[in-house]
PDB file of N, CA and C in Angstrom:
ATOM      1  N   THR H   1     117.311  34.771 117.723  1.00 67.00           N
ATOM      2  CA  THR H   1     118.269  33.536 116.906  1.00 67.00           C
ATOM      3  C   THR H   1     119.771  34.529 115.892  1.00 67.00           C
ATOM      4  N   ILE H   2     120.837  33.948 116.415  1.00 71.00           N
ATOM      5  CA  ILE H   2     122.134  34.111 116.104  1.00 71.00           C
ATOM      6  C   ILE H   2     122.836  33.400 115.326  1.00 71.00           C
ATOM      7  N   ASP H   3     123.599  33.898 114.580  1.00 79.00           N
ATOM      8  CA  ASP H   3     124.291  33.042 113.439  1.00 79.00           C
ATOM      9  C   ASP H   3     123.562  31.835 113.129  1.00 79.00           C
ATOM     10  N   GLY H   4     121.916  31.834 113.105  1.00 83.00           N
ATOM     11  CA  GLY H   4     121.399  30.611 112.598  1.00 83.00           C
ATOM     12  C   GLY H   4     120.602  29.797 113.833  1.00 83.00           C
ATOM     13  N   GLN H   5     121.247  29.993 114.827  1.00 77.00           N
ATOM     14  CA  GLN H   5     121.357  29.391 116.128  1.00 77.00           C
ATOM     15  C   GLN H   5     119.995  30.106 117.484  1.00 77.00           C
ATOM     16  N   THR H   6     119.421  29.141 117.486  1.00 79.00           N
ATOM     17  CA  THR H   6     118.210  29.522 118.315  1.00 79.00           C
ATOM     18  C   THR H   6     118.644  29.711 119.672  1.00 79.00           C
ATOM     19  N   VAL H   7     118.733  30.873 120.357  1.00 72.00           N
ATOM     20  CA  VAL H   7     119.091  31.290 121.814  1.00 72.00           C
ATOM     21  C   VAL H   7     118.261  31.246 122.566  1.00 72.00           C
ATOM     22  N   ASN H   8     117.904  31.018 123.949  1.00 77.00           N
ATOM     23  CA  ASN H   8     117.079  31.034 124.743  1.00 77.00           C
ATOM     24  C   ASN H   8     117.843  31.635 126.176  1.00 77.00           C
ATOM     25  N   ALA H   9     118.332  32.958 126.095  1.00 70.00           N
ATOM     26  CA  ALA H   9     119.101  33.528 127.144  1.00 70.00           C
ATOM     27  C   ALA H   9     119.222  35.143 127.002  1.00 70.00           C
ATOM     28  N   VAL H  10     119.353  35.664 128.588  1.00 69.00           N
ATOM     29  CA  VAL H  10     119.088  37.275 128.398  1.00 69.00           C
ATOM     30  C   VAL H  10     120.226  37.755 128.154  1.00 69.00           C
ATOM     31  N   LEU H  11     120.562  38.485 126.453  1.00 65.00           N
ATOM     32  CA  LEU H  11     121.754  39.136 126.803  1.00 65.00           C
ATOM     33  C   LEU H  11     122.376  40.510 126.510  1.00 65.00           C
ATOM     34  N   GLY H  12     121.242  41.055 127.440  1.00 71.00           N
ATOM     35  CA  GLY H  12     121.569  42.275 127.832  1.00 71.00           C
ATOM     36  C   GLY H  12     119.841  42.984 128.045  1.00 71.00           C
ATOM     37  N   HIS H  13     120.244  44.403 128.879  1.00 63.00           N
ATOM     38  CA  HIS H  13     118.824  45.019 129.452  1.00 63.00           C
ATOM     39  C   HIS H  13     119.403  46.309 128.700  1.00 63.00           C
ATOM     40  N   PHE H  14     117.996  46.937 129.105  1.00 63.00           N
ATOM     41  CA  PHE H  14     117.888  48.340 128.746  1.00 63.00           C
ATOM     42  C   PHE H  14     116.238  49.005 129.044  1.00 63.00           C
ATOM     43  N   SER H  15     116.854  50.383 129.219  1.00 60.00           N
ATOM     44  CA  SER H  15     115.439  50.795 129.813  1.00 60.00           C
ATOM     45  C   SER H  15     115.497  52.035 129.264  1.00 60.00           C
ATOM     46  N   VAL H  16     114.172  52.737 129.163  1.00 60.00           N
ATOM     47  CA  VAL H  16     114.237  54.356 128.290  1.00 60.00           C
ATOM     48  C   VAL H  16     113.624  55.366 129.939  1.00 60.00           C
ATOM     49  N   MET H  17     113.703  54.646 130.745  1.00 57.00           N
ATOM     50  CA  MET H  17     113.266  54.912 132.217  1.00 57.00           C
ATOM     51  C   MET H  17     114.794  55.524 132.667  1.00 57.00           C
ATOM     52  N   ASN H  18     114.752  56.743 133.597  1.00 56.00           N
ATOM     53  CA  ASN H  18     115.698  57.075 134.372  1.00 56.00           C
ATOM     54  C   ASN H  18     115.288  56.633 135.686  1.00 56.00           C
ATOM     55  N   ARG H  19     116.351  55.555 135.790  1.00 56.00           N
ATOM     56  CA  ARG H  19     116.538  54.996 137.227  1.00 56.00           C
ATOM     57  C   ARG H  19     117.821  55.302 138.251  1.00 56.00           C
ATOM     58  N   GLY H  20     118.507  56.109 137.490  1.00 56.00           N
ATOM     59  CA  GLY H  20     119.935  56.594 138.410  1.00 56.00           C
ATOM     60  C   GLY H  20     119.580  56.749 139.288  1.00 56.00           C
ATOM     61  N   THR H  21     120.247  56.519 140.554  1.00 57.00           N
ATOM     62  CA  THR H  21     120.697  56.810 141.910  1.00 57.00           C
ATOM     63  C   THR H  21     121.708  58.415 142.326  1.00 57.00           C
ATOM     64  N   MET H  22     121.947  58.505 141.200  1.00 56.00           N
ATOM     65  CA  MET H  22     122.726  59.864 141.672  1.00 56.00           C
ATOM     66  C   MET H  22     122.319  60.971 142.124  1.00 56.00           C
ATOM     67  N   LYS H  23     122.428  61.559 142.847  1.00 61.00           N
ATOM     68  CA  LYS H  23     122.040  62.982 143.683  1.00 61.00           C
ATOM     69  C   LYS H  23     122.321  64.153 142.755  1.00 61.00           C
ATOM     70  N   ARG H  24     121.281  65.098 142.857  1.00 77.00           N
ATOM     71  CA  ARG H  24     121.625  66.438 141.776  1.00 77.00           C
ATOM     72  C   ARG H  24     122.912  67.096 142.379  1.00 77.00           C
ATOM     73  N   ALA H  25     124.045  67.690 141.645  1.00 86.00           N
ATOM     74  CA  ALA H  25     124.968  68.596 142.392  1.00 86.00           C
ATOM     75  C   ALA H  25     124.694  69.728 142.938  1.00 86.00           C
ATOM     76  N   THR H  26     125.084  70.199 144.261  1.00 91.00           N
ATOM     77  CA  THR H  26     124.811  71.254 144.390  1.00 91.00           C
ATOM     78  C   THR H  26     125.966  72.062 144.545  1.00 91.00           C
ATOM     79  N   TYR H  27     126.029  73.469 143.599  1.00 94.00           N
ATOM     80  CA  TYR H  27     127.312  74.585 143.986  1.00 94.00           C
ATOM     81  C   TYR H  27     127.490  75.532 144.826  1.00 94.00           C
ATOM     82  N   ALA H  28     128.146  75.595 145.607  1.00 95.00           N
ATOM     83  CA  ALA H  28     128.384  76.571 146.961  1.00 95.00           C
ATOM     84  C   ALA H  28     129.622  77.303 146.210  1.00 95.00           C
ATOM     85  N   LYS H  29     129.207  78.607 147.194  1.00 95.00           N
ATOM     86  CA  LYS H  29     130.161  79.662 147.170  1.00 95.00           C
ATOM     87  C   LYS H  29     131.085  79.737 148.565  1.00 95.00           C
ATOM     88  N   VAL H  30     132.143  79.772 148.543  1.00 95.00           N
ATOM     89  CA  VAL H  30     132.583  79.765 150.351  1.00 95.00           C
ATOM     90  C   VAL H  30     132.419  81.531 150.473  1.00 95.00           C
ATOM     91  N   SER H  31     131.922  81.686 151.690  1.00 95.00           N
ATOM     92  CA  SER H  31     131.646  82.649 152.326  1.00 95.00           C
ATOM     93  C   SER H  31     132.597  82.808 153.922  1.00 95.00           C
ATOM     94  N   THR H  32     133.125  83.932 154.360  1.00 92.00           N
ATOM     95  CA  THR H  32     133.852  84.190 155.282  1.00 92.00           C
ATOM     96  C   THR H  32     133.256  85.245 156.009  1.00 92.00           C
ATOM     97  N   ALA H  33     131.811  86.016 155.284  1.00 90.00           N
ATOM     98  CA  ALA H  33     132.123  87.165 155.960  1.00 90.00           C
ATOM     99  C   ALA H  33     131.450  87.296 156.962  1.00 90.00           C
ATOM    100  N   VAL H  34     130.859  86.201 157.633  1.00 89.00           N
ATOM    101  CA  VAL H  34     130.470  85.652 159.156  1.00 89.00           C
ATOM    102  C   VAL H  34     131.546  84.878 160.087  1.00 89.00           C
ATOM    103  N   ALA H  35     131.731  83.905 159.291  1.00 91.00           N
ATOM    104  CA  ALA H  35     132.466  82.949 160.176  1.00 91.00           C
ATOM    105  C   ALA H  35     133.781  82.496 159.335  1.00 91.00           C
ATOM    106  N   ALA H  36     134.914  82.299 159.432  1.00 93.00           N
ATOM    107  CA  ALA H  36     136.026  82.078 158.731  1.00 93.00           C
ATOM    108  C   ALA H  36     135.716  80.546 158.776  1.00 93.00           C
ATOM    109  N   ALA H  37     136.677  80.420 157.367  1.00 93.00           N
ATOM    110  CA  ALA H  37     136.260  78.703 156.853  1.00 93.00           C
ATOM    111  C   ALA H  37     137.905  77.992 157.496  1.00 93.00           C
ATOM    112  N   THR H  38     137.645  76.820 157.903  1.00 92.00           N
ATOM    113  CA  THR H  38     138.374  76.313 158.529  1.00 92.00           C
ATOM    114  C   THR H  38     138.841  74.500 158.158  1.00 92.00           C
ATOM    115  N   THR H  39     139.626  73.889 158.146  1.00 90.00           N
ATOM    116  CA  THR H  39     140.331  72.259 157.812  1.00 90.00           C
ATOM    117  C   THR H  39     139.113  71.681 157.482  1.00 90.00           C
ATOM    118  N   THR H  40     137.514  71.802 158.743  1.00 93.00           N
ATOM    119  CA  THR H  40     136.696  70.886 158.494  1.00 93.00           C
ATOM    120  C   THR H  40     135.681  71.555 158.822  1.00 93.00           C
ATOM    121  N   ASN H  41     134.854  72.985 158.450  1.00 94.00           N
ATOM    122  CA  ASN H  41     133.982  73.786 158.008  1.00 94.00           C
ATOM    123  C   ASN H  41     133.750  74.740 157.615  1.00 94.00           C
ATOM    124  N   PHE H  42     132.941  75.198 156.516  1.00 96.00           N
ATOM    125  CA  PHE H  42     132.964  76.440 155.661  1.00 96.00           C
ATOM    126  C   PHE H  42     131.446  76.904 155.763  1.00 96.00           C
ATOM    127  N   ARG H  43     131.111  77.919 155.399  1.00 97.00           N
ATOM    128  CA  ARG H  43     129.937  78.171 155.240  1.00 97.00           C
ATOM    129  C   ARG H  43     129.631  78.647 154.029  1.00 97.00           C
ATOM    130  N   ALA H  44     128.247  79.194 153.142  1.00 96.00           N
ATOM    131  CA  ALA H  44     128.090  79.376 151.649  1.00 96.00           C
ATOM    132  C   ALA H  44     126.924  80.025 151.954  1.00 96.00           C
ATOM    133  N   ALA H  45     126.919  81.187 151.424  1.00 93.00           N
ATOM    134  CA  ALA H  45     125.694  82.485 151.395  1.00 93.00           C
ATOM    135  C   ALA H  45     124.909  81.941 150.394  1.00 93.00           C
ATOM    136  N   ASN H  46     125.550  81.339 149.272  1.00 95.00           N
ATOM    137  CA  ASN H  46     123.916  80.912 148.528  1.00 95.00           C
ATOM    138  C   ASN H  46     123.451  79.423 148.864  1.00 95.00           C
ATOM    139  N   ILE H  47     123.434  79.507 149.772  1.00 95.00           N
ATOM    140  CA  ILE H  47     122.956  77.839 149.920  1.00 95.00           C
ATOM    141  C   ILE H  47     122.054  78.145 151.313  1.00 95.00           C
ATOM    142  N   THR H  48     120.925  77.843 150.995  1.00 94.00           N
ATOM    143  CA  THR H  48     119.587  78.818 152.356  1.00 94.00           C
ATOM    144  C   THR H  48     118.848  77.382 152.184  1.00 94.00           C
ATOM    145  N   GLU H  49     119.362  76.365 152.307  1.00 93.00           N
ATOM    146  CA  GLU H  49     118.737  74.907 152.487  1.00 93.00           C
ATOM    147  C   GLU H  49     118.195  75.112 153.925  1.00 93.00           C
ATOM    148  N   ALA H  50     116.914  75.069 154.578  1.00 94.00           N
ATOM    149  CA  ALA H  50     116.560  75.261 155.889  1.00 94.00           C
ATOM    150  C   ALA H  50     116.611  73.901 156.724  1.00 94.00           C
ATOM    151  N   THR H  51     116.511  72.962 156.008  1.00 93.00           N
ATOM    152  CA  THR H  51     116.374  71.111 156.688  1.00 93.00           C
ATOM    153  C   THR H  51     117.822  70.926 157.069  1.00 93.00           C
ATOM    154  N   ALA H  52     117.712  70.885 158.374  1.00 92.00           N
ATOM    155  CA  ALA H  52     119.152  70.456 159.099  1.00 92.00           C
ATOM    156  C   ALA H  52     119.090  68.954 158.593  1.00 92.00           C
ATOM    157  N   SER H  53     120.559  68.949 158.583  1.00 91.00           N
ATOM    158  CA  SER H  53     121.534  67.382 157.929  1.00 91.00           C
ATOM    159  C   SER H  53     120.898  67.336 156.721  1.00 91.00           C
ATOM    160  N   HIS H  54     120.714  68.080 155.712  1.00 93.00           N
ATOM    161  CA  HIS H  54     119.890  68.358 154.348  1.00 93.00           C
ATOM    162  C   HIS H  54     121.489  67.477 153.252  1.00 93.00           C
ATOM    163  N   PHE H  55     122.215  67.463 153.713  1.00 95.00           N
ATOM    164  CA  PHE H  55     123.727  67.406 152.698  1.00 95.00           C
ATOM    165  C   PHE H  55     124.456  66.263 153.534  1.00 95.00           C
ATOM    166  N   ILE H  56     124.385  65.764 154.895  1.00 95.00           N
ATOM    167  CA  ILE H  56     124.797  64.474 155.061  1.00 95.00           C
ATOM    168  C   ILE H  56     125.314  63.788 154.183  1.00 95.00           C
ATOM    169  N   GLY H  57     126.707  62.890 154.264  1.00 93.00           N
ATOM    170  CA  GLY H  57     126.783  61.952 153.251  1.00 93.00           C
ATOM    171  C   GLY H  57     127.258  62.141 151.978  1.00 93.00           C
ATOM    172  N   GLN H  58     127.257  63.869 151.529  1.00 93.00           N
ATOM    173  CA  GLN H  58     127.583  64.047 150.447  1.00 93.00           C
ATOM    174  C   GLN H  58     129.173  64.379 150.529  1.00 93.00           C
ATOM    175  N   SER H  59     129.672  63.814 149.136  1.00 92.00           N
ATOM    176  CA  SER H  59     131.151  64.512 149.017  1.00 92.00           C
ATOM    177  C   SER H  59     131.054  65.948 148.501  1.00 92.00           C
ATOM    178  N   ILE H  60     132.215  66.669 149.046  1.00 93.00           N
ATOM    179  CA  ILE H  60     132.208  68.560 148.356  1.00 93.00           C
ATOM    180  C   ILE H  60     133.841  68.031 147.682  1.00 93.00           C
ATOM    181  N   TYR H  61     133.783  68.762 146.515  1.00 91.00           N
ATOM    182  CA  TYR H  61     134.848  68.837 145.861  1.00 91.00           C
ATOM    183  C   TYR H  61     134.554  70.015 145.120  1.00 91.00           C
ATOM    184  N   PRO H  62     136.173  70.626 145.488  1.00 90.00           N
ATOM    185  CA  PRO H  62     136.105  72.241 145.180  1.00 90.00           C
ATOM    186  C   PRO H  62     136.365  72.293 143.508  1.00 90.00           C
ATOM    187  N   TYR H  63     135.952  72.731 142.928  1.00 86.00           N
ATOM    188  CA  TYR H  63     136.252  73.222 141.255  1.00 86.00           C
ATOM    189  C   TYR H  63     137.033  74.690 141.080  1.00 86.00           C
ATOM    190  N   ASP H  64     137.408  75.133 142.004  1.00 84.00           N
ATOM    191  CA  ASP H  64     138.623  76.246 141.654  1.00 84.00           C
ATOM    192  C   ASP H  64     139.257  76.491 142.679  1.00 84.00           C
ATOM    193  N   GLY H  65     140.684  77.122 142.580  1.00 78.00           N
ATOM    194  CA  GLY H  65     141.219  77.549 143.536  1.00 78.00           C
ATOM    195  C   GLY H  65     142.551  76.530 143.899  1.00 78.00           C
ATOM    196  N   SER H  66     143.425  76.505 144.816  1.00 78.00           N
ATOM    197  CA  SER H  66     144.493  75.603 144.981  1.00 78.00           C
ATOM    198  C   SER H  66     143.764  74.310 145.220  1.00 78.00           C
ATOM    199  N   LEU H  67     142.476  73.924 145.771  1.00 79.00           N
ATOM    200  CA  LEU H  67     142.301  72.871 146.338  1.00 79.00           C
ATOM    201  C   LEU H  67     141.282  72.299 145.166  1.00 79.00           C
ATOM    202  N   ILE H  68     141.685  72.521 143.576  1.00 82.00           N
ATOM    203  CA  ILE H  68     140.692  72.261 142.281  1.00 82.00           C
ATOM    204  C   ILE H  68     140.738  70.828 142.182  1.00 82.00           C
ATOM    205  N   LYS H  69     139.476  69.863 141.851  1.00 76.00           N
ATOM    206  CA  LYS H  69     139.143  68.711 141.467  1.00 76.00           C
ATOM    207  C   LYS H  69     139.725  67.292 142.969  1.00 76.00           C
ATOM    208  N   GLN H  70     140.233  67.861 143.905  1.00 84.00           N
ATOM    209  CA  GLN H  70     140.302  67.313 145.133  1.00 84.00           C
ATOM    210  C   GLN H  70     139.150  66.766 146.083  1.00 84.00           C
ATOM    211  N   ARG H  71     138.815  65.506 146.240  1.00 86.00           N
ATOM    212  CA  ARG H  71     137.891  65.219 147.277  1.00 86.00           C
ATOM    213  C   ARG H  71     138.076  65.863 148.594  1.00 86.00           C
ATOM    214  N   LEU H  72     137.131  67.247 149.259  1.00 88.00           N
ATOM    215  CA  LEU H  72     137.337  67.689 150.673  1.00 88.00           C
ATOM    216  C   LEU H  72     137.252  66.750 151.443  1.00 88.00           C
ATOM    217  N   GLY H  73     136.025  65.776 151.343  1.00 91.00           N
ATOM    218  CA  GLY H  73     135.542  65.597 152.258  1.00 91.00           C
ATOM    219  C   GLY H  73     134.022  64.692 152.333  1.00 91.00           C
ATOM    220  N   VAL H  74     133.327  64.687 153.353  1.00 94.00           N
ATOM    221  CA  VAL H  74     132.158  64.317 153.023  1.00 94.00           C
ATOM    222  C   VAL H  74     131.566  64.953 154.502  1.00 94.00           C
ATOM    223  N   VAL H  75     130.120  65.358 154.052  1.00 95.00           N
ATOM    224  CA  VAL H  75     129.455  66.047 155.041  1.00 95.00           C
ATOM    225  C   VAL H  75     129.327  65.447 156.123  1.00 95.00           C
ATOM    226  N   THR H  76     129.423  66.007 157.072  1.00 96.00           N
ATOM    227  CA  THR H  76     129.331  65.045 158.651  1.00 96.00           C
ATOM    228  C   THR H  76     127.783  65.685 159.493  1.00 96.00           C
ATOM    229  N   ALA H  77     127.994  67.146 159.291  1.00 96.00           N
ATOM    230  CA  ALA H  77     127.013  68.249 159.863  1.00 96.00           C
ATOM    231  C   ALA H  77     126.297  69.402 159.009  1.00 96.00           C
ATOM    232  N   TYR H  78     124.966  69.633 158.464  1.00 97.00           N
ATOM    233  CA  TYR H  78     124.928  70.833 157.933  1.00 97.00           C
ATOM    234  C   TYR H  78     123.719  71.472 158.695  1.00 97.00           C
ATOM    235  N   SER H  79     123.858  72.753 158.703  1.00 96.00           N
ATOM    236  CA  SER H  79     122.630  73.794 159.400  1.00 96.00           C
ATOM    237  C   SER H  79     122.696  74.806 158.688  1.00 96.00           C
ATOM    238  N   LEU H  80     121.850  75.445 158.741  1.00 95.00           N
ATOM    239  CA  LEU H  80     121.403  76.540 158.400  1.00 95.00           C
ATOM    240  C   LEU H  80     121.893  77.974 159.565  1.00 95.00           C
ATOM    241  N   VAL H  81     123.048  78.820 159.106  1.00 94.00           N
ATOM    242  CA  VAL H  81     123.223  79.960 160.309  1.00 94.00           C
ATOM    243  C   VAL H  81     123.236  81.208 159.882  1.00 94.00           C
ATOM    244  N   SER H  82     122.989  82.264 160.544  1.00 91.00           N
ATOM    245  CA  SER H  82     122.992  83.565 159.831  1.00 91.00           C
ATOM    246  C   SER H  82     122.865  83.449 158.560  1.00 91.00           C
ATOM    247  N   SER H  83     121.583  82.921 157.570  1.00 92.00           N
ATOM    248  CA  SER H  83     121.222  83.159 156.596  1.00 92.00           C
ATOM    249  C   SER H  83     122.732  82.461 155.538  1.00 92.00           C
ATOM    250  N   GLU H  84     123.279  81.488 156.037  1.00 95.00           N
ATOM    251  CA  GLU H  84     124.431  80.842 155.544  1.00 95.00           C
ATOM    252  C   GLU H  84     124.152  79.208 155.655  1.00 95.00           C
ATOM    253  N   GLY H  85     124.621  78.304 154.701  1.00 96.00           N
ATOM    254  CA  GLY H  85     124.241  77.331 154.834  1.00 96.00           C
ATOM    255  C   GLY H  85     125.839  76.704 155.656  1.00 96.00           C
ATOM    256  N   SER H  86     125.972  75.811 156.205  1.00 97.00           N
ATOM    257  CA  SER H  86     127.437  76.013 157.623  1.00 97.00           C
ATOM    258  C   SER H  86     127.235  74.208 157.412  1.00 97.00           C
ATOM    259  N   PHE H  87     128.171  74.193 156.415  1.00 97.00           N
ATOM    260  CA  PHE H  87     128.919  72.708 156.282  1.00 97.00           C
ATOM    261  C   PHE H  87     130.481  72.375 157.444  1.00 97.00           C
ATOM    262  N   THR H  88     129.781  71.047 158.038  1.00 96.00           N
ATOM    263  CA  THR H  88     131.164  70.414 158.692  1.00 96.00           C
ATOM    264  C   THR H  88     130.839  68.916 157.621  1.00 96.00           C
ATOM    265  N   PHE H  89     132.406  69.129 157.495  1.00 94.00           N
ATOM    266  CA  PHE H  89     132.703  67.927 156.896  1.00 94.00           C
ATOM    267  C   PHE H  89     134.299  67.464 157.353  1.00 94.00           C
ATOM    268  N   ALA H  90     134.081  66.069 157.214  1.00 93.00           N
ATOM    269  CA  ALA H  90     135.354  64.915 157.645  1.00 93.00           C
ATOM    270  C   ALA H  90     136.223  64.053 156.376  1.00 93.00           C
ATOM    271  N   GLY H  91     137.475  63.847 156.671  1.00 87.00           N
ATOM    272  CA  GLY H  91     138.212  62.949 155.365  1.00 87.00           C
ATOM    273  C   GLY H  91     139.311  64.206 154.523  1.00 87.00           C
ATOM    274  N   ASN H  92     139.102  65.566 155.175  1.00 80.00           N
ATOM    275  CA  ASN H  92     140.423  66.330 154.292  1.00 80.00           C
ATOM    276  C   ASN H  92     141.542  65.924 154.364  1.00 80.00           C
ATOM    277  N   PRO H  93     141.943  65.259 152.929  1.00 76.00           N
ATOM    278  CA  PRO H  93     143.451  64.731 152.587  1.00 76.00           C
ATOM    279  C   PRO H  93     144.150  65.755 152.970  1.00 76.00           C
ATOM    280  N   ALA H  94     144.192  67.212 152.415  1.00 71.00           N
ATOM    281  CA  ALA H  94     145.343  68.019 152.085  1.00 71.00           C
ATOM    282  C   ALA H  94     145.347  68.642 153.738  1.00 71.00           C
ATOM    283  N   GLY H  95     144.341  69.114 154.149  1.00 79.00           N
ATOM    284  CA  GLY H  95     144.235  69.527 155.580  1.00 79.00           C
ATOM    285  C   GLY H  95     144.444  71.062 155.355  1.00 79.00           C
ATOM    286  N   GLU H  96     144.262  71.514 154.332  1.00 81.00           N
ATOM    287  CA  GLU H  96     143.875  72.612 153.556  1.00 81.00           C
ATOM    288  C   GLU H  96     142.276  73.535 154.116  1.00 81.00           C
ATOM    289  N   THR H  97     142.500  74.413 154.104  1.00 88.00           N
ATOM    290  CA  THR H  97     141.109  75.601 154.333  1.00 88.00           C
ATOM    291  C   THR H  97     140.764  76.327 153.405  1.00 88.00           C
ATOM    292  N   LEU H  98     139.397  75.920 152.657  1.00 88.00           N
ATOM    293  CA  LEU H  98     138.951  76.901 151.575  1.00 88.00           C
ATOM    294  C   LEU H  98     139.333  78.236 152.062  1.00 88.00           C
ATOM    295  N   ALA H  99     139.132  79.474 150.772  1.00 89.00           N
ATOM    296  CA  ALA H  99     139.068  80.541 150.696  1.00 89.00           C
ATOM    297  C   ALA H  99     138.038  81.337 150.626  1.00 89.00           C
ATOM    298  N   SER H 100     137.821  82.257 151.057  1.00 92.00           N
ATOM    299  CA  SER H 100     136.520  83.122 150.451  1.00 92.00           C
ATOM    300  C   SER H 100     136.171  83.202 148.877  1.00 92.00           C
ATOM    301  N   GLY H 101     135.210  83.016 148.582  1.00 93.00           N
ATOM    302  CA  GLY H 101     134.871  83.105 146.743  1.00 93.00           C
ATOM    303  C   GLY H 101     134.960  81.645 146.371  1.00 93.00           C
ATOM    304  N   ASN H 102     135.959  80.677 146.723  1.00 92.00           N
ATOM    305  CA  ASN H 102     136.060  79.539 146.363  1.00 92.00           C
ATOM    306  C   ASN H 102     135.003  78.650 145.925  1.00 92.00           C
ATOM    307  N   ARG H 103     134.698  78.121 144.859  1.00 93.00           N
ATOM    308  CA  ARG H 103     133.251  77.509 145.000  1.00 93.00           C
ATOM    309  C   ARG H 103     133.801  75.890 144.987  1.00 93.00           C
ATOM    310  N   VAL H 104     132.616  75.404 145.462  1.00 93.00           N
ATOM    311  CA  VAL H 104     132.551  73.907 145.454  1.00 93.00           C
ATOM    312  C   VAL H 104     131.493  73.195 145.287  1.00 93.00           C
ATOM    313  N   ILE H 105     131.513  71.925 144.813  1.00 93.00           N
ATOM    314  CA  ILE H 105     130.286  70.843 144.408  1.00 93.00           C
ATOM    315  C   ILE H 105     130.209  70.199 145.086  1.00 93.00           C
ATOM    316  N   ILE H 106     128.768  69.750 145.493  1.00 94.00           N
ATOM    317  CA  ILE H 106     128.550  69.043 146.700  1.00 94.00           C
ATOM    318  C   ILE H 106     127.838  68.095 146.155  1.00 94.00           C
ATOM    319  N   VAL H 107     127.984  66.740 146.150  1.00 89.00           N
ATOM    320  CA  VAL H 107     127.579  65.310 145.057  1.00 89.00           C
ATOM    321  C   VAL H 107     127.094  64.469 146.596  1.00 89.00           C
TER     322      VAL H 107
END
C-alpha cells in the first residue's frame, strides 16, 4: 500500500547475494630484465599465471608513470615466458611504451 492505494507492481529488486560479473583486478609490475617493453607488448615478473591466453579480453590501465589513468589497451595474447607474464595488447591510443617498474592494473 502506497499513500492509501493498493499497488500491484514490482517497484524494485534487490539481493543479498553477490551476482556481479566484474573480474578481479590483477596488479602487474613491468619488467624489462628479459625483454624490452614496446607499444604493444610488456612483461611482468610478478605475473606467473601458467594458463596461456588467461588475460585475453581484459583491459590494461597504468596507475603510475606518465600514462597514469589512461586505458592502455586490451590484452590480445598472453603467455608465460622465462618465468614472466608476457602481455600483447591492442588499442594503445597514446602509442607510448611502459617503462621498467611501471605498475598496471589488468581488469
